[in-house]
mmCIF file of C-alpha atoms in Angstrom:
data_model
loop_
_atom_site.group_PDB
_atom_site.id
_atom_site.type_symbol
_atom_site.label_atom_id
_atom_site.label_comp_id
_atom_site.label_asym_id
_atom_site.label_seq_id
_atom_site.Cartn_x
_atom_site.Cartn_y
_atom_site.Cartn_z
ATOM 1 C CA ALA A 1 24.241 18.532 13.474
ATOM 2 C CA GLN A 2 21.577 19.740 12.243
ATOM 3 C CA SER A 3 18.483 17.155 12.062
ATOM 4 C CA VAL A 4 14.522 17.746 10.401
ATOM 5 C CA ALA A 5 12.090 14.950 11.044
ATOM 6 C CA GLN A 6 8.730 15.303 8.987
ATOM 7 C CA PRO A 7 7.428 12.108 11.142
ATOM 8 C CA GLU A 8 4.612 11.122 9.190
ATOM 9 C CA ASP A 9 4.621 9.896 4.883
ATOM 10 C CA GLN A 10 2.098 10.648 3.826
ATOM 11 C CA VAL A 11 -1.539 12.889 6.023
ATOM 12 C CA ASN A 12 -4.936 12.163 5.009
ATOM 13 C CA VAL A 13 -7.636 14.278 5.234
ATOM 14 C CA ALA A 14 -11.177 15.683 4.299
ATOM 15 C CA GLU A 15 -11.887 19.134 2.755
ATOM 16 C CA GLY A 16 -13.092 21.796 4.632
ATOM 17 C CA ASN A 17 -12.016 20.585 7.498
ATOM 18 C CA PRO A 18 -8.338 21.305 9.376
ATOM 19 C CA LEU A 19 -5.225 19.926 8.435
ATOM 20 C CA THR A 20 -1.596 19.554 10.175
ATOM 21 C CA VAL A 21 1.802 17.887 8.586
ATOM 22 C CA LYS A 22 3.641 17.656 11.604
ATOM 23 C CA CYS A 23 8.012 19.132 11.514
ATOM 24 C CA THR A 24 10.512 18.937 14.173
ATOM 25 C CA TYR A 25 14.168 20.185 14.031
ATOM 26 C CA SER A 26 17.480 19.791 15.645
ATOM 27 C CA VAL A 27 19.869 22.585 16.021
ATOM 28 C CA SER A 28 23.117 23.294 18.121
ATOM 29 C CA GLY A 29 22.327 27.349 18.251
ATOM 30 C CA ASN A 30 18.672 28.827 17.157
ATOM 31 C CA PRO A 31 16.577 28.078 14.600
ATOM 32 C CA TYR A 32 15.640 28.995 10.727
ATOM 33 C CA LEU A 33 12.388 27.192 9.897
ATOM 34 C CA PHE A 34 11.196 26.867 6.668
ATOM 35 C CA TRP A 35 7.947 25.310 5.046
ATOM 36 C CA TYR A 36 7.626 24.488 1.237
ATOM 37 C CA VAL A 37 5.655 22.741 -1.387
ATOM 38 C CA GLN A 38 6.014 20.727 -4.375
ATOM 39 C CA TYR A 39 2.664 19.565 -6.841
ATOM 40 C CA PRO A 40 3.452 17.339 -9.333
ATOM 41 C CA ASN A 41 5.378 18.031 -11.791
ATOM 42 C CA ARG A 42 6.449 21.055 -10.521
ATOM 43 C CA GLY A 43 9.053 22.151 -8.476
ATOM 44 C CA LEU A 44 9.369 24.192 -4.900
ATOM 45 C CA GLN A 45 8.110 26.761 -3.895
ATOM 46 C CA PHE A 46 8.430 28.361 -0.296
ATOM 47 C CA LEU A 47 5.327 28.828 1.784
ATOM 48 C CA LEU A 48 7.060 30.662 5.300
ATOM 49 C CA LYS A 49 9.133 31.294 6.773
ATOM 50 C CA TYR A 50 10.300 32.046 10.767
ATOM 51 C CA ILE A 51 13.138 34.587 11.265
ATOM 52 C CA THR A 52 12.355 35.956 14.621
ATOM 53 C CA GLY A 53 9.632 37.647 16.469
ATOM 54 C CA ASP A 54 5.921 36.047 16.711
ATOM 55 C CA ASN A 55 6.399 32.297 17.206
ATOM 56 C CA LEU A 56 2.966 32.174 14.473
ATOM 57 C CA VAL A 57 3.693 33.000 10.987
ATOM 58 C CA LYS A 58 1.521 32.911 7.987
ATOM 59 C CA GLY A 59 2.489 32.391 4.404
ATOM 60 C CA SER A 60 0.968 31.433 0.911
ATOM 61 C CA TYR A 61 -2.186 29.921 0.626
ATOM 62 C CA GLY A 62 -3.550 30.406 4.106
ATOM 63 C CA PHE A 63 -0.846 27.721 5.041
ATOM 64 C CA GLU A 64 0.109 28.851 8.500
ATOM 65 C CA ALA A 65 2.524 27.633 11.030
ATOM 66 C CA GLU A 66 3.865 28.226 15.277
ATOM 67 C CA PHE A 67 7.545 27.471 16.741
ATOM 68 C CA ASN A 68 7.623 26.002 19.466
ATOM 69 C CA LYS A 69 11.120 26.274 20.881
ATOM 70 C CA SER A 70 10.758 23.983 23.559
ATOM 71 C CA GLN A 71 8.892 21.498 21.431
ATOM 72 C CA THR A 72 11.573 22.413 18.655
ATOM 73 C CA SER A 73 8.686 21.942 16.109
ATOM 74 C CA PHE A 74 7.402 24.328 13.939
ATOM 75 C CA HIS A 75 4.242 22.090 12.296
ATOM 76 C CA LEU A 76 2.549 23.402 9.418
ATOM 77 C CA LYS A 77 -0.960 23.959 10.030
ATOM 78 C CA LYS A 78 -4.729 25.383 7.662
ATOM 79 C CA PRO A 79 -8.314 26.318 8.792
ATOM 80 C CA SER A 80 -9.429 24.614 5.968
ATOM 81 C CA ALA A 81 -8.596 22.039 3.632
ATOM 82 C CA LEU A 82 -9.500 21.923 -0.410
ATOM 83 C CA VAL A 83 -8.388 19.234 -2.785
ATOM 84 C CA SER A 84 -6.257 22.116 -4.281
ATOM 85 C CA ASP A 85 -3.110 21.553 -1.370
ATOM 86 C CA SER A 86 -2.517 17.906 -2.052
ATOM 87 C CA ALA A 87 1.581 17.782 -2.598
ATOM 88 C CA LEU A 88 4.502 16.718 -0.738
ATOM 89 C CA TYR A 89 5.156 19.505 1.129
ATOM 90 C CA PHE A 90 9.016 19.895 2.972
ATOM 91 C CA CYS A 91 9.722 21.657 6.024
ATOM 92 C CA ALA A 92 13.978 22.749 6.139
ATOM 93 C CA VAL A 93 15.724 24.444 8.776
ATOM 94 C CA ARG A 94 19.237 26.021 9.255
ATOM 95 C CA ASP A 95 21.160 26.862 12.432
ATOM 96 C CA ARG A 96 21.515 31.175 11.692
ATOM 97 C CA GLU A 97 25.070 31.218 13.768
ATOM 98 C CA GLY A 98 25.673 28.663 11.407
ATOM 99 C CA THR A 99 26.720 27.215 8.245
ATOM 100 C CA TYR A 100 24.369 28.612 5.082
ATOM 101 C CA LYS A 101 23.402 24.857 4.702
ATOM 102 C CA TYR A 102 19.491 24.564 4.353
ATOM 103 C CA ILE A 103 18.707 20.575 5.592
ATOM 104 C CA PHE A 104 14.958 19.521 4.519
ATOM 105 C CA GLY A 105 12.478 16.667 5.274
ATOM 106 C CA THR A 106 12.036 13.434 4.262
ATOM 107 C CA GLY A 107 8.679 14.875 3.064
ATOM 108 C CA THR A 108 4.660 14.100 3.657
ATOM 109 C CA ARG A 109 2.577 13.855 1.601
ATOM 110 C CA LEU A 110 -0.846 15.342 2.010
ATOM 111 C CA LYS A 111 -4.318 13.974 0.136
ATOM 112 C CA VAL A 112 -7.133 16.293 1.145
ATOM 113 C CA LEU A 113 -10.377 13.972 -0.380
ATOM 114 C CA ALA A 114 -13.155 15.644 -1.899
ATOM 115 C CA GLY B 1 11.003 39.012 -12.868
ATOM 116 C CA ALA B 2 13.211 36.080 -13.825
ATOM 117 C CA GLY B 3 13.103 33.437 -11.507
ATOM 118 C CA VAL B 4 15.851 30.330 -11.312
ATOM 119 C CA SER B 5 16.540 28.274 -14.458
ATOM 120 C CA GLN B 6 17.543 25.679 -15.111
ATOM 121 C CA SER B 7 19.238 22.751 -18.374
ATOM 122 C CA PRO B 8 18.074 20.858 -19.605
ATOM 123 C CA SER B 9 14.402 19.500 -18.699
ATOM 124 C CA ASN B 10 15.411 16.272 -18.670
ATOM 125 C CA LYS B 11 18.899 15.129 -19.729
ATOM 126 C CA VAL B 12 19.138 10.938 -20.686
ATOM 127 C CA THR B 13 22.974 9.003 -21.246
ATOM 128 C CA GLU B 14 24.507 6.375 -21.767
ATOM 129 C CA LYS B 15 25.603 4.866 -18.017
ATOM 130 C CA GLY B 16 30.159 6.140 -18.219
ATOM 131 C CA LYS B 17 29.323 8.513 -20.064
ATOM 132 C CA ASP B 18 29.684 13.009 -18.557
ATOM 133 C CA VAL B 19 26.923 15.446 -18.104
ATOM 134 C CA GLU B 20 26.825 19.242 -17.451
ATOM 135 C CA LEU B 21 24.007 20.900 -15.856
ATOM 136 C CA ARG B 22 23.304 24.238 -15.814
ATOM 137 C CA CYS B 23 21.648 26.909 -13.028
ATOM 138 C CA ASP B 24 21.226 29.619 -13.363
ATOM 139 C CA PRO B 25 20.365 31.556 -10.133
ATOM 140 C CA ILE B 26 18.041 34.989 -9.747
ATOM 141 C CA SER B 27 20.197 38.129 -10.722
ATOM 142 C CA GLY B 28 21.927 39.684 -6.699
ATOM 143 C CA HIS B 29 21.392 36.086 -4.234
ATOM 144 C CA THR B 30 24.319 35.835 -3.496
ATOM 145 C CA ALA B 31 23.346 32.524 -2.111
ATOM 146 C CA LEU B 32 23.657 29.385 -4.557
ATOM 147 C CA TYR B 33 22.720 25.616 -4.104
ATOM 148 C CA TRP B 34 22.320 21.869 -5.601
ATOM 149 C CA TYR B 35 19.952 18.936 -4.330
ATOM 150 C CA ARG B 36 19.281 15.635 -5.558
ATOM 151 C CA GLN B 37 15.770 14.601 -5.424
ATOM 152 C CA SER B 38 15.466 10.302 -6.149
ATOM 153 C CA LEU B 39 11.753 9.134 -7.059
ATOM 154 C CA GLY B 40 9.613 9.571 -3.819
ATOM 155 C CA GLN B 41 12.730 10.221 -2.179
ATOM 156 C CA GLY B 42 13.538 14.291 -0.421
ATOM 157 C CA LEU B 43 15.811 16.316 -0.629
ATOM 158 C CA GLU B 44 19.456 15.617 -0.448
ATOM 159 C CA PHE B 45 22.013 18.126 0.626
ATOM 160 C CA LEU B 46 24.580 18.193 -2.482
ATOM 161 C CA ILE B 47 26.477 21.669 -2.472
ATOM 162 C CA TYR B 48 26.305 24.922 -1.730
ATOM 163 C CA PHE B 49 27.834 28.873 -3.140
ATOM 164 C CA GLN B 50 27.908 31.462 -1.015
ATOM 165 C CA GLY B 51 29.718 34.713 -2.118
ATOM 166 C CA ASN B 52 32.998 35.038 -2.668
ATOM 167 C CA SER B 53 33.387 32.100 0.163
ATOM 168 C CA ALA B 54 34.445 28.235 -0.280
ATOM 169 C CA PRO B 55 31.356 26.313 -1.550
ATOM 170 C CA ASP B 56 30.475 24.131 0.734
ATOM 171 C CA LYS B 57 31.188 20.456 -1.167
ATOM 172 C CA SER B 58 29.913 18.417 2.066
ATOM 173 C CA GLY B 59 27.352 17.303 -0.039
ATOM 174 C CA LEU B 60 27.968 15.255 -3.264
ATOM 175 C CA PRO B 61 27.837 11.943 -3.076
ATOM 176 C CA SER B 62 31.163 10.474 -4.988
ATOM 177 C CA ASP B 63 34.500 12.585 -6.348
ATOM 178 C CA ARG B 64 32.677 12.318 -9.791
ATOM 179 C CA PHE B 65 30.392 15.181 -8.542
ATOM 180 C CA SER B 66 32.231 18.754 -8.729
ATOM 181 C CA ALA B 67 30.234 21.659 -9.108
ATOM 182 C CA GLU B 68 31.456 25.836 -10.214
ATOM 183 C CA ARG B 69 29.693 29.395 -9.695
ATOM 184 C CA THR B 70 31.251 31.269 -12.501
ATOM 185 C CA GLY B 71 31.194 35.413 -11.639
ATOM 186 C CA GLY B 72 28.904 34.425 -8.081
ATOM 187 C CA SER B 73 26.733 33.900 -10.880
ATOM 188 C CA VAL B 74 25.428 30.157 -13.457
ATOM 189 C CA SER B 75 27.079 27.598 -11.582
ATOM 190 C CA THR B 76 27.215 23.907 -13.642
ATOM 191 C CA LEU B 77 27.075 20.824 -12.128
ATOM 192 C CA THR B 78 29.250 17.919 -12.963
ATOM 193 C CA ILE B 79 29.199 14.001 -12.926
ATOM 194 C CA GLN B 80 31.593 11.995 -14.473
ATOM 195 C CA ARG B 81 31.175 8.476 -15.372
ATOM 196 C CA THR B 82 27.538 8.371 -15.034
ATOM 197 C CA GLN B 83 26.188 5.056 -12.965
ATOM 198 C CA GLN B 84 22.532 4.013 -12.961
ATOM 199 C CA GLU B 85 22.384 5.037 -9.264
ATOM 200 C CA ASP B 86 22.708 8.923 -10.231
ATOM 201 C CA SER B 87 19.699 8.885 -11.799
ATOM 202 C CA ALA B 88 17.195 11.247 -9.948
ATOM 203 C CA VAL B 89 15.214 15.205 -10.280
ATOM 204 C CA TYR B 90 18.285 17.970 -9.608
ATOM 205 C CA LEU B 91 17.149 20.482 -8.384
ATOM 206 C CA CYS B 92 19.496 24.235 -8.315
ATOM 207 C CA ALA B 93 17.899 27.543 -5.201
ATOM 208 C CA SER B 94 19.322 30.872 -5.047
ATOM 209 C CA SER B 95 18.701 33.269 -2.631
ATOM 210 C CA LEU B 96 19.301 36.702 -0.435
ATOM 211 C CA LEU B 97 21.672 36.201 2.748
ATOM 212 C CA ARG B 98 19.141 34.606 5.716
ATOM 213 C CA ALA B 99 16.033 34.439 3.383
ATOM 214 C CA GLU B 100 14.407 32.217 1.802
ATOM 215 C CA GLN B 101 15.409 29.764 -0.945
ATOM 216 C CA PHE B 102 13.786 29.880 -4.790
ATOM 217 C CA PHE B 103 13.526 26.975 -6.640
ATOM 218 C CA GLY B 104 14.173 26.104 -9.669
ATOM 219 C CA PRO B 105 12.540 23.122 -12.077
ATOM 220 C CA GLY B 106 15.300 20.270 -11.640
ATOM 221 C CA THR B 107 17.019 18.891 -14.550
ATOM 222 C CA ARG B 108 15.505 14.910 -14.777
ATOM 223 C CA LEU B 109 19.143 12.974 -15.761
ATOM 224 C CA THR B 110 18.476 8.836 -16.132
ATOM 225 C CA VAL B 111 20.967 6.891 -17.116
ATOM 226 C CA LEU B 112 20.037 3.717 -18.811
#
């Protein structure tokens, strides 16, 4: 069965510092991996995805994520955090050989402190 | 272009009443998903539709929940005999095959 784990409910980081939001996954085959962001009182917005190819993927707003197959991880990173990055971040996975169902993590609240 | 739209944006109902939530996906998107997000919680998968295939209903929490998608476009999620634990934000998303999902703004359901 597919599963996604976001081990941290909340991550606090000072503005200007690098940030990492962790995600690990479990699928029976090879995964499609996604990150979404949810700002207060707004819907989810797509940030980036890994489908195939380069393990380092770059997305919106300066975010990037690295697919690590051996560690089954897809951590979200940004070199320099902004206060405006404060939001709820969701990792999602889909088994490319399986169904079209996406499984979302429980979310990590990122708080960037000025 | 237009994104995913959902209506109503807010719905307050009394326990035991039926409600219908509507989702208009992005034109041409073959896949449509419904999720439920309770306060401070993650996304709970409910159901998805893919083209003309039978929907995957494995996430529906009870037989009070049902959904249909007419003409491969608009979808309606129906909750019968609502309970207070049904209170949540119901999110709809659509996508092309193997692509990222585009989410609507959600319907906030409150069952009194």
